[in-house]
PDB file of C-alpha atoms and ligand atoms in Angstrom:
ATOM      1  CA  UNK A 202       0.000   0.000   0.000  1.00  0.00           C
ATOM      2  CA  UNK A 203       2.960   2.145  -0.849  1.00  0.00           C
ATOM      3  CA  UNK A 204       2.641   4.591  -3.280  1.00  0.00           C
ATOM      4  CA  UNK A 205       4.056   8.087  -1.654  1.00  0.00           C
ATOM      5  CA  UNK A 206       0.462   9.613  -1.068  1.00  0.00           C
ATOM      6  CA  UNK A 207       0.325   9.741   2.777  1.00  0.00           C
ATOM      7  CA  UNK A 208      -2.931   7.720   3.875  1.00  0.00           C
ATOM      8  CA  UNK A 209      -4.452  10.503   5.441  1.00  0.00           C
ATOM      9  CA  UNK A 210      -3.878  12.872   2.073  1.00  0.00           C
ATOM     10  CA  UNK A 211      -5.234   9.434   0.550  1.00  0.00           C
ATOM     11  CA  UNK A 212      -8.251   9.731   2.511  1.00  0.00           C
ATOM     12  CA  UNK A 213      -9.068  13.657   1.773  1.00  0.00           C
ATOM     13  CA  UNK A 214      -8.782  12.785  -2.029  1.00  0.00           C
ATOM     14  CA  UNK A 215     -11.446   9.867  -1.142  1.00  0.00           C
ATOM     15  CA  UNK A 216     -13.740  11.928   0.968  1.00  0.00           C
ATOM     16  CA  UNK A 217     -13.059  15.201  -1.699  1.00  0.00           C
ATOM     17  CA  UNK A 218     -13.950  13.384  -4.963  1.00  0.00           C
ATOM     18  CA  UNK A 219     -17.263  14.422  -4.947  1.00  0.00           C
ATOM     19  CA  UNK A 220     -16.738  18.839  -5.064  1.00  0.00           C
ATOM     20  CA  UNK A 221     -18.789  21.339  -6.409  1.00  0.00           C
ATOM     21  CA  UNK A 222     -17.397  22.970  -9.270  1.00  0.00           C
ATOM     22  CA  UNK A 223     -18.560  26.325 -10.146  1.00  0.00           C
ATOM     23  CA  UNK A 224     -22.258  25.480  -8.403  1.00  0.00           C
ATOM     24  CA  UNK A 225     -22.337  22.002 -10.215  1.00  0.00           C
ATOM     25  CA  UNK A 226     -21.688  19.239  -8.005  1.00  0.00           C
ATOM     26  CA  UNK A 227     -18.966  16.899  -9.690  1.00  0.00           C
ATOM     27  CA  UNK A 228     -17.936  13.263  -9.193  1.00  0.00           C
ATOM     28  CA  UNK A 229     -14.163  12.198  -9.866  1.00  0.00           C
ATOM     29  CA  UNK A 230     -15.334   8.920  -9.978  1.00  0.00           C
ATOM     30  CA  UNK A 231     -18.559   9.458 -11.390  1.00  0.00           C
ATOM     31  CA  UNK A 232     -17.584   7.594 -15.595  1.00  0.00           C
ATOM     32  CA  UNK A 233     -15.447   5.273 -15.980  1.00  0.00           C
ATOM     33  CA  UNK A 234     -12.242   6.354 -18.012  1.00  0.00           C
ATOM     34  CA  UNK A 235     -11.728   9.179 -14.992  1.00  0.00           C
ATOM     35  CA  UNK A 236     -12.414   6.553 -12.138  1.00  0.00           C
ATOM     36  CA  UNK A 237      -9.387   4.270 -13.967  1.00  0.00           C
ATOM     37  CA  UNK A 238      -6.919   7.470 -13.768  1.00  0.00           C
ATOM     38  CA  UNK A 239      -8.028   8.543 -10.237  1.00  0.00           C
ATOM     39  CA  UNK A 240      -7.664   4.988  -9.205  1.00  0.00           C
ATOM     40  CA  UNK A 241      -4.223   3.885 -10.877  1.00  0.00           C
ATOM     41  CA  UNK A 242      -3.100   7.832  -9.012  1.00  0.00           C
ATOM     42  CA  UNK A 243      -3.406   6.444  -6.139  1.00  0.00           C
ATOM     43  CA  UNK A 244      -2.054   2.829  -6.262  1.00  0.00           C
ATOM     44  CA  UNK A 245      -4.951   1.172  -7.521  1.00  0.00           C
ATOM     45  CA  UNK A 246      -6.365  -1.414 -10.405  1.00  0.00           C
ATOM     46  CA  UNK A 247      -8.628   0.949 -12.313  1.00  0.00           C
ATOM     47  CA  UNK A 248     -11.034  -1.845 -12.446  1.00  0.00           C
ATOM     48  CA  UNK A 249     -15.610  -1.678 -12.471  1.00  0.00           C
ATOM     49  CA  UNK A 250     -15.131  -3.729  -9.047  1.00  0.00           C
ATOM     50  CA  UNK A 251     -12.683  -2.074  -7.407  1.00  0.00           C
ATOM     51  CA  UNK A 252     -14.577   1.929  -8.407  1.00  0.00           C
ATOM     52  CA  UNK A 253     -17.905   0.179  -6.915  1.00  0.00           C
ATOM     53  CA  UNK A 254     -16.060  -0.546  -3.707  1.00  0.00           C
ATOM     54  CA  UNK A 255     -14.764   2.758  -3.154  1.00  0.00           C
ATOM     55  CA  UNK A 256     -17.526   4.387  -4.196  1.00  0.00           C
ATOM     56  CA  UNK A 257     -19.139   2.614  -1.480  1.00  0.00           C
ATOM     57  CA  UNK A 258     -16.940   3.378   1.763  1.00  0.00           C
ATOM     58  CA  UNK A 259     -17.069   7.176   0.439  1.00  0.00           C
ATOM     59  CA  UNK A 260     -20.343   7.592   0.539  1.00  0.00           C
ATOM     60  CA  UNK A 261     -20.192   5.981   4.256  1.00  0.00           C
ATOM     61  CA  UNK A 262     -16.670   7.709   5.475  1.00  0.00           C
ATOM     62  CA  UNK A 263     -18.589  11.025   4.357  1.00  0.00           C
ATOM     63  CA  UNK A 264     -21.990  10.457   6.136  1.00  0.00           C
ATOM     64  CA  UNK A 265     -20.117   9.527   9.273  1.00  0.00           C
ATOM     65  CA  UNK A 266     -17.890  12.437   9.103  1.00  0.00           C
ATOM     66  CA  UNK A 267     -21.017  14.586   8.562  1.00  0.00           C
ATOM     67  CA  UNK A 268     -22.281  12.597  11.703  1.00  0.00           C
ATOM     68  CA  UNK A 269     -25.063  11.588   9.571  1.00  0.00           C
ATOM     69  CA  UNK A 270     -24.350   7.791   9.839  1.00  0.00           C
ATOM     70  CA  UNK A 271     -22.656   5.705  13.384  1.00  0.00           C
ATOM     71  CA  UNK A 272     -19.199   4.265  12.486  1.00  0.00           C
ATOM     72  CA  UNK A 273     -20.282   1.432  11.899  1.00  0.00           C
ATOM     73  CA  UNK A 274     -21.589   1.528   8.420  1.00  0.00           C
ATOM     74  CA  UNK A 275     -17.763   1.001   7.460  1.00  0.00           C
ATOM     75  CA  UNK A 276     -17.986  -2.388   8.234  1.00  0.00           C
ATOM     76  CA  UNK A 277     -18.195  -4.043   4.656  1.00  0.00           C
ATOM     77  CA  UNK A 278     -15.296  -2.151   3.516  1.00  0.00           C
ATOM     78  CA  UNK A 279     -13.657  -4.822   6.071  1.00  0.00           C
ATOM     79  CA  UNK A 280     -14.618  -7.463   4.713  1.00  0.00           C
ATOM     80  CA  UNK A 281     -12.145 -10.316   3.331  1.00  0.00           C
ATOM     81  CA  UNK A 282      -9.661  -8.250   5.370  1.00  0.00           C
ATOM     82  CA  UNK A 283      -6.965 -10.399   7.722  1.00  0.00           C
ATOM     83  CA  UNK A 284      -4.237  -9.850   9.274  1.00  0.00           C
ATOM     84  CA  UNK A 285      -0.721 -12.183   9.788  1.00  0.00           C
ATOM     85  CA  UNK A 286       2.031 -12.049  12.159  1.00  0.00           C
ATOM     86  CA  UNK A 287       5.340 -12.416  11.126  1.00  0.00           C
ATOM     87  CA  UNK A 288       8.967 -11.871  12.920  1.00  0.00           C
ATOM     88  CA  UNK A 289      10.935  -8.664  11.330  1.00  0.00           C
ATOM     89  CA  UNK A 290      14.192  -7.920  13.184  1.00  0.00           C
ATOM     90  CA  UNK A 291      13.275  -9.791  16.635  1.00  0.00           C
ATOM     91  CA  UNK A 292       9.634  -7.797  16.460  1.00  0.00           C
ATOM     92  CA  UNK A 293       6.300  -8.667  15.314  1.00  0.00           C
ATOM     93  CA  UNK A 294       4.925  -6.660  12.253  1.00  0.00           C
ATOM     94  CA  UNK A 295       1.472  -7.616  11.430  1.00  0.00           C
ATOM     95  CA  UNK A 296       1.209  -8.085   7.758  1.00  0.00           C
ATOM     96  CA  UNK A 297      -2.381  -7.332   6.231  1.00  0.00           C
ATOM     97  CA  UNK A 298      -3.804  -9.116   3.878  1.00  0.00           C
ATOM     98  CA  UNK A 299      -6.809  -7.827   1.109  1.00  0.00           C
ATOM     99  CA  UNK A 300      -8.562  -8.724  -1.341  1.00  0.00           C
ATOM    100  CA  UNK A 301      -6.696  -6.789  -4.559  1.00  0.00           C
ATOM    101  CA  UNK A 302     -10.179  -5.394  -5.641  1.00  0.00           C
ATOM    102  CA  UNK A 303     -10.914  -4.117  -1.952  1.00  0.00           C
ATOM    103  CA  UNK A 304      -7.277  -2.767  -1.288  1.00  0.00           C
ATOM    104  CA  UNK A 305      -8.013   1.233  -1.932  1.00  0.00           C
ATOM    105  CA  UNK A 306     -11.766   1.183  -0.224  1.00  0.00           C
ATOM    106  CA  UNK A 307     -10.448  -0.607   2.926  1.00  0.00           C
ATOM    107  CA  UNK A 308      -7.028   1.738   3.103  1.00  0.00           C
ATOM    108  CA  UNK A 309      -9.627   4.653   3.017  1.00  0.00           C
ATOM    109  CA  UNK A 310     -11.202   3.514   6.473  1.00  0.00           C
ATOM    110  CA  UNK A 311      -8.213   2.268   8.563  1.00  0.00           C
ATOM    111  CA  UNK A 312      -6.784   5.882   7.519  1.00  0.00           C
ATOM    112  CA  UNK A 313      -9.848   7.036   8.760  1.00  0.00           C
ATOM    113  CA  UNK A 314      -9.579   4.947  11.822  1.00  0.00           C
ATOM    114  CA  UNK A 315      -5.553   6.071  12.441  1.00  0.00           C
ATOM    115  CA  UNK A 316      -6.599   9.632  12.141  1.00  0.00           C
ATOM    116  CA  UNK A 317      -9.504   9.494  14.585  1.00  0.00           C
ATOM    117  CA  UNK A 318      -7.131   7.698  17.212  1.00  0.00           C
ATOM    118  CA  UNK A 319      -4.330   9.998  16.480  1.00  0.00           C
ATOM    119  CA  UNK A 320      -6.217  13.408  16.021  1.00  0.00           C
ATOM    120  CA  UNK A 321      -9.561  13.032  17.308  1.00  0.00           C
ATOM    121  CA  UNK A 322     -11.883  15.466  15.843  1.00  0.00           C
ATOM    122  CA  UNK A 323      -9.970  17.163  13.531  1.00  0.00           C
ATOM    123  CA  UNK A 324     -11.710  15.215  10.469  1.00  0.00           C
ATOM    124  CA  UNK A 325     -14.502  17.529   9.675  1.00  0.00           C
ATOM    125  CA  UNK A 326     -16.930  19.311   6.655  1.00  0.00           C
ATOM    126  CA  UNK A 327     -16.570  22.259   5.297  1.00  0.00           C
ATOM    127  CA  UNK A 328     -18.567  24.491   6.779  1.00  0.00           C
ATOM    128  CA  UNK A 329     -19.789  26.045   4.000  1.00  0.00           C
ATOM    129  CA  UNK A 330     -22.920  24.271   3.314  1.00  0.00           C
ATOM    130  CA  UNK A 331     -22.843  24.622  -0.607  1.00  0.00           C
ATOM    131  CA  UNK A 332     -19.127  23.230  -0.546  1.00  0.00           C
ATOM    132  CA  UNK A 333     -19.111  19.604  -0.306  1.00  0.00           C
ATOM    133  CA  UNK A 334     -14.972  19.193   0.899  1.00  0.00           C
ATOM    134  CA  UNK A 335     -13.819  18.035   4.192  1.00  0.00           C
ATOM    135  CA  UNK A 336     -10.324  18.931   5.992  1.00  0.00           C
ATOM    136  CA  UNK A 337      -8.261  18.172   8.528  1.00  0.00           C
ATOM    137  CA  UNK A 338      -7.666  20.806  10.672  1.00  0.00           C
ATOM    138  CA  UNK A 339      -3.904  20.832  11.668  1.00  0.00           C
ATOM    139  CA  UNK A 340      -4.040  24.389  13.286  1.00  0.00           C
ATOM    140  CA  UNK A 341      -2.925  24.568  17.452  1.00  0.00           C
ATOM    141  CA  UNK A 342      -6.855  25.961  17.996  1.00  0.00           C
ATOM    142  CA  UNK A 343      -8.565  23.127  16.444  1.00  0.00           C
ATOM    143  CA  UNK A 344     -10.912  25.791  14.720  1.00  0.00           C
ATOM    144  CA  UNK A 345     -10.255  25.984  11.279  1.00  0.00           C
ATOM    145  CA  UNK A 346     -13.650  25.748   9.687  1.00  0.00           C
ATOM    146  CA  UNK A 347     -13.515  25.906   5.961  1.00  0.00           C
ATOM    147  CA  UNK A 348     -11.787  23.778   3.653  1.00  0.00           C
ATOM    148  CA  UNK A 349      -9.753  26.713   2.099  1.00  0.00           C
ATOM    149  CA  UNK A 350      -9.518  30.010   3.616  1.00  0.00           C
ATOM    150  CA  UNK A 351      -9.177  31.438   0.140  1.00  0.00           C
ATOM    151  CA  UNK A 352     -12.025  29.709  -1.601  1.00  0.00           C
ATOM    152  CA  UNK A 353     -14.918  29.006   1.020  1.00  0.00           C
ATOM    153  CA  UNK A 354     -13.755  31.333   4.077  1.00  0.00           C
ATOM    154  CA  UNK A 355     -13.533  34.634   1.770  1.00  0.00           C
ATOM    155  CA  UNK A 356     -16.979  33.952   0.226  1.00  0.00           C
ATOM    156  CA  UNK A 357     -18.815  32.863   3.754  1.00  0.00           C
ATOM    157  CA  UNK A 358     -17.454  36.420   5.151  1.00  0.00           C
ATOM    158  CA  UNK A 359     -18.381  38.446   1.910  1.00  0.00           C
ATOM    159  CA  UNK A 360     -21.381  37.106   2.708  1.00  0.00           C
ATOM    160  CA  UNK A 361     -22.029  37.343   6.023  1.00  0.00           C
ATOM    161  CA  UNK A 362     -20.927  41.074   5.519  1.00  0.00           C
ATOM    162  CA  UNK A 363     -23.282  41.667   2.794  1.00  0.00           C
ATOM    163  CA  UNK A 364     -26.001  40.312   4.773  1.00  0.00           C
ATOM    164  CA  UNK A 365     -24.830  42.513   7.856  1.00  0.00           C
ATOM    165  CA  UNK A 366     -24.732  45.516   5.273  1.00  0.00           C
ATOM    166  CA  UNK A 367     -28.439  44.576   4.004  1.00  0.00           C
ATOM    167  CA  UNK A 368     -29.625  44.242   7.689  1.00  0.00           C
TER     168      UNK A 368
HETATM  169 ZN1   ZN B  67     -15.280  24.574   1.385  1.00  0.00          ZN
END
Protein backbone atom coordinates (compact mmCIF):
# COMPACT_ATOMS: atom_id res chain seq x y z
CA UNK A 1 0.00 0.00 0.00
CA UNK A 2 2.96 2.14 -0.85
CA UNK A 3 2.64 4.59 -3.28
CA UNK A 4 4.06 8.09 -1.65
CA UNK A 5 0.46 9.61 -1.07
CA UNK A 6 0.33 9.74 2.78
CA UNK A 7 -2.93 7.72 3.87
CA UNK A 8 -4.45 10.50 5.44
CA UNK A 9 -3.88 12.87 2.07
CA UNK A 10 -5.23 9.43 0.55
CA UNK A 11 -8.25 9.73 2.51
CA UNK A 12 -9.07 13.66 1.77
CA UNK A 13 -8.78 12.78 -2.03
CA UNK A 14 -11.45 9.87 -1.14
CA UNK A 15 -13.74 11.93 0.97
CA UNK A 16 -13.06 15.20 -1.70
CA UNK A 17 -13.95 13.38 -4.96
CA UNK A 18 -17.26 14.42 -4.95
CA UNK A 19 -16.74 18.84 -5.06
CA UNK A 20 -18.79 21.34 -6.41
CA UNK A 21 -17.40 22.97 -9.27
CA UNK A 22 -18.56 26.33 -10.15
CA UNK A 23 -22.26 25.48 -8.40
CA UNK A 24 -22.34 22.00 -10.22
CA UNK A 25 -21.69 19.24 -8.01
CA UNK A 26 -18.97 16.90 -9.69
CA UNK A 27 -17.94 13.26 -9.19
CA UNK A 28 -14.16 12.20 -9.87
CA UNK A 29 -15.33 8.92 -9.98
CA UNK A 30 -18.56 9.46 -11.39
CA UNK A 31 -17.58 7.59 -15.60
CA UNK A 32 -15.45 5.27 -15.98
CA UNK A 33 -12.24 6.35 -18.01
CA UNK A 34 -11.73 9.18 -14.99
CA UNK A 35 -12.41 6.55 -12.14
CA UNK A 36 -9.39 4.27 -13.97
CA UNK A 37 -6.92 7.47 -13.77
CA UNK A 38 -8.03 8.54 -10.24
CA UNK A 39 -7.66 4.99 -9.20
CA UNK A 40 -4.22 3.88 -10.88
CA UNK A 41 -3.10 7.83 -9.01
CA UNK A 42 -3.41 6.44 -6.14
CA UNK A 43 -2.05 2.83 -6.26
CA UNK A 44 -4.95 1.17 -7.52
CA UNK A 45 -6.37 -1.41 -10.41
CA UNK A 46 -8.63 0.95 -12.31
CA UNK A 47 -11.03 -1.84 -12.45
CA UNK A 48 -15.61 -1.68 -12.47
CA UNK A 49 -15.13 -3.73 -9.05
CA UNK A 50 -12.68 -2.07 -7.41
CA UNK A 51 -14.58 1.93 -8.41
CA UNK A 52 -17.91 0.18 -6.91
CA UNK A 53 -16.06 -0.55 -3.71
CA UNK A 54 -14.76 2.76 -3.15
CA UNK A 55 -17.53 4.39 -4.20
CA UNK A 56 -19.14 2.61 -1.48
CA UNK A 57 -16.94 3.38 1.76
CA UNK A 58 -17.07 7.18 0.44
CA UNK A 59 -20.34 7.59 0.54
CA UNK A 60 -20.19 5.98 4.26
CA UNK A 61 -16.67 7.71 5.48
CA UNK A 62 -18.59 11.03 4.36
CA UNK A 63 -21.99 10.46 6.14
CA UNK A 64 -20.12 9.53 9.27
CA UNK A 65 -17.89 12.44 9.10
CA UNK A 66 -21.02 14.59 8.56
CA UNK A 67 -22.28 12.60 11.70
CA UNK A 68 -25.06 11.59 9.57
CA UNK A 69 -24.35 7.79 9.84
CA UNK A 70 -22.66 5.70 13.38
CA UNK A 71 -19.20 4.27 12.49
CA UNK A 72 -20.28 1.43 11.90
CA UNK A 73 -21.59 1.53 8.42
CA UNK A 74 -17.76 1.00 7.46
CA UNK A 75 -17.99 -2.39 8.23
CA UNK A 76 -18.20 -4.04 4.66
CA UNK A 77 -15.30 -2.15 3.52
CA UNK A 78 -13.66 -4.82 6.07
CA UNK A 79 -14.62 -7.46 4.71
CA UNK A 80 -12.15 -10.32 3.33
CA UNK A 81 -9.66 -8.25 5.37
CA UNK A 82 -6.96 -10.40 7.72
CA UNK A 83 -4.24 -9.85 9.27
CA UNK A 84 -0.72 -12.18 9.79
CA UNK A 85 2.03 -12.05 12.16
CA UNK A 86 5.34 -12.42 11.13
CA UNK A 87 8.97 -11.87 12.92
CA UNK A 88 10.93 -8.66 11.33
CA UNK A 89 14.19 -7.92 13.18
CA UNK A 90 13.28 -9.79 16.63
CA UNK A 91 9.63 -7.80 16.46
CA UNK A 92 6.30 -8.67 15.31
CA UNK A 93 4.92 -6.66 12.25
CA UNK A 94 1.47 -7.62 11.43
CA UNK A 95 1.21 -8.09 7.76
CA UNK A 96 -2.38 -7.33 6.23
CA UNK A 97 -3.80 -9.12 3.88
CA UNK A 98 -6.81 -7.83 1.11
CA UNK A 99 -8.56 -8.72 -1.34
CA UNK A 100 -6.70 -6.79 -4.56
CA UNK A 101 -10.18 -5.39 -5.64
CA UNK A 102 -10.91 -4.12 -1.95
CA UNK A 103 -7.28 -2.77 -1.29
CA UNK A 104 -8.01 1.23 -1.93
CA UNK A 105 -11.77 1.18 -0.22
CA UNK A 106 -10.45 -0.61 2.93
CA UNK A 107 -7.03 1.74 3.10
CA UNK A 108 -9.63 4.65 3.02
CA UNK A 109 -11.20 3.51 6.47
CA UNK A 110 -8.21 2.27 8.56
CA UNK A 111 -6.78 5.88 7.52
CA UNK A 112 -9.85 7.04 8.76
CA UNK A 113 -9.58 4.95 11.82
CA UNK A 114 -5.55 6.07 12.44
CA UNK A 115 -6.60 9.63 12.14
CA UNK A 116 -9.50 9.49 14.59
CA UNK A 117 -7.13 7.70 17.21
CA UNK A 118 -4.33 10.00 16.48
CA UNK A 119 -6.22 13.41 16.02
CA UNK A 120 -9.56 13.03 17.31
CA UNK A 121 -11.88 15.47 15.84
CA UNK A 122 -9.97 17.16 13.53
CA UNK A 123 -11.71 15.21 10.47
CA UNK A 124 -14.50 17.53 9.67
CA UNK A 125 -16.93 19.31 6.65
CA UNK A 126 -16.57 22.26 5.30
CA UNK A 127 -18.57 24.49 6.78
CA UNK A 128 -19.79 26.04 4.00
CA UNK A 129 -22.92 24.27 3.31
CA UNK A 130 -22.84 24.62 -0.61
CA UNK A 131 -19.13 23.23 -0.55
CA UNK A 132 -19.11 19.60 -0.31
CA UNK A 133 -14.97 19.19 0.90
CA UNK A 134 -13.82 18.03 4.19
CA UNK A 135 -10.32 18.93 5.99
CA UNK A 136 -8.26 18.17 8.53
CA UNK A 137 -7.67 20.81 10.67
CA UNK A 138 -3.90 20.83 11.67
CA UNK A 139 -4.04 24.39 13.29
CA UNK A 140 -2.93 24.57 17.45
CA UNK A 141 -6.85 25.96 18.00
CA UNK A 142 -8.57 23.13 16.44
CA UNK A 143 -10.91 25.79 14.72
CA UNK A 144 -10.25 25.98 11.28
CA UNK A 145 -13.65 25.75 9.69
CA UNK A 146 -13.51 25.91 5.96
CA UNK A 147 -11.79 23.78 3.65
CA UNK A 148 -9.75 26.71 2.10
CA UNK A 149 -9.52 30.01 3.62
CA UNK A 150 -9.18 31.44 0.14
CA UNK A 151 -12.03 29.71 -1.60
CA UNK A 152 -14.92 29.01 1.02
CA UNK A 153 -13.76 31.33 4.08
CA UNK A 154 -13.53 34.63 1.77
CA UNK A 155 -16.98 33.95 0.23
CA UNK A 156 -18.81 32.86 3.75
CA UNK A 157 -17.45 36.42 5.15
CA UNK A 158 -18.38 38.45 1.91
CA UNK A 159 -21.38 37.11 2.71
CA UNK A 160 -22.03 37.34 6.02
CA UNK A 161 -20.93 41.07 5.52
CA UNK A 162 -23.28 41.67 2.79
CA UNK A 163 -26.00 40.31 4.77
CA UNK A 164 -24.83 42.51 7.86
CA UNK A 165 -24.73 45.52 5.27
CA UNK A 166 -28.44 44.58 4.00
CA UNK A 167 -29.62 44.24 7.69
ZN1 LIG B 1 -15.28 24.57 1.38
Amino acid sequence: MTDGVSDEDFLLAVLNSTPVIDGVPADELGDAARARAWLAGFGGLGTEAERRNVVEVRQALQAVVRGQQPPDVLAPALRGLTSRPVMAGGRIDWILSVPPERELAARAVLAWDALAGRSPGRLRPCANHECRLFLVDHSKANAARWCSMAVCGNRMKARRHYQRSRA
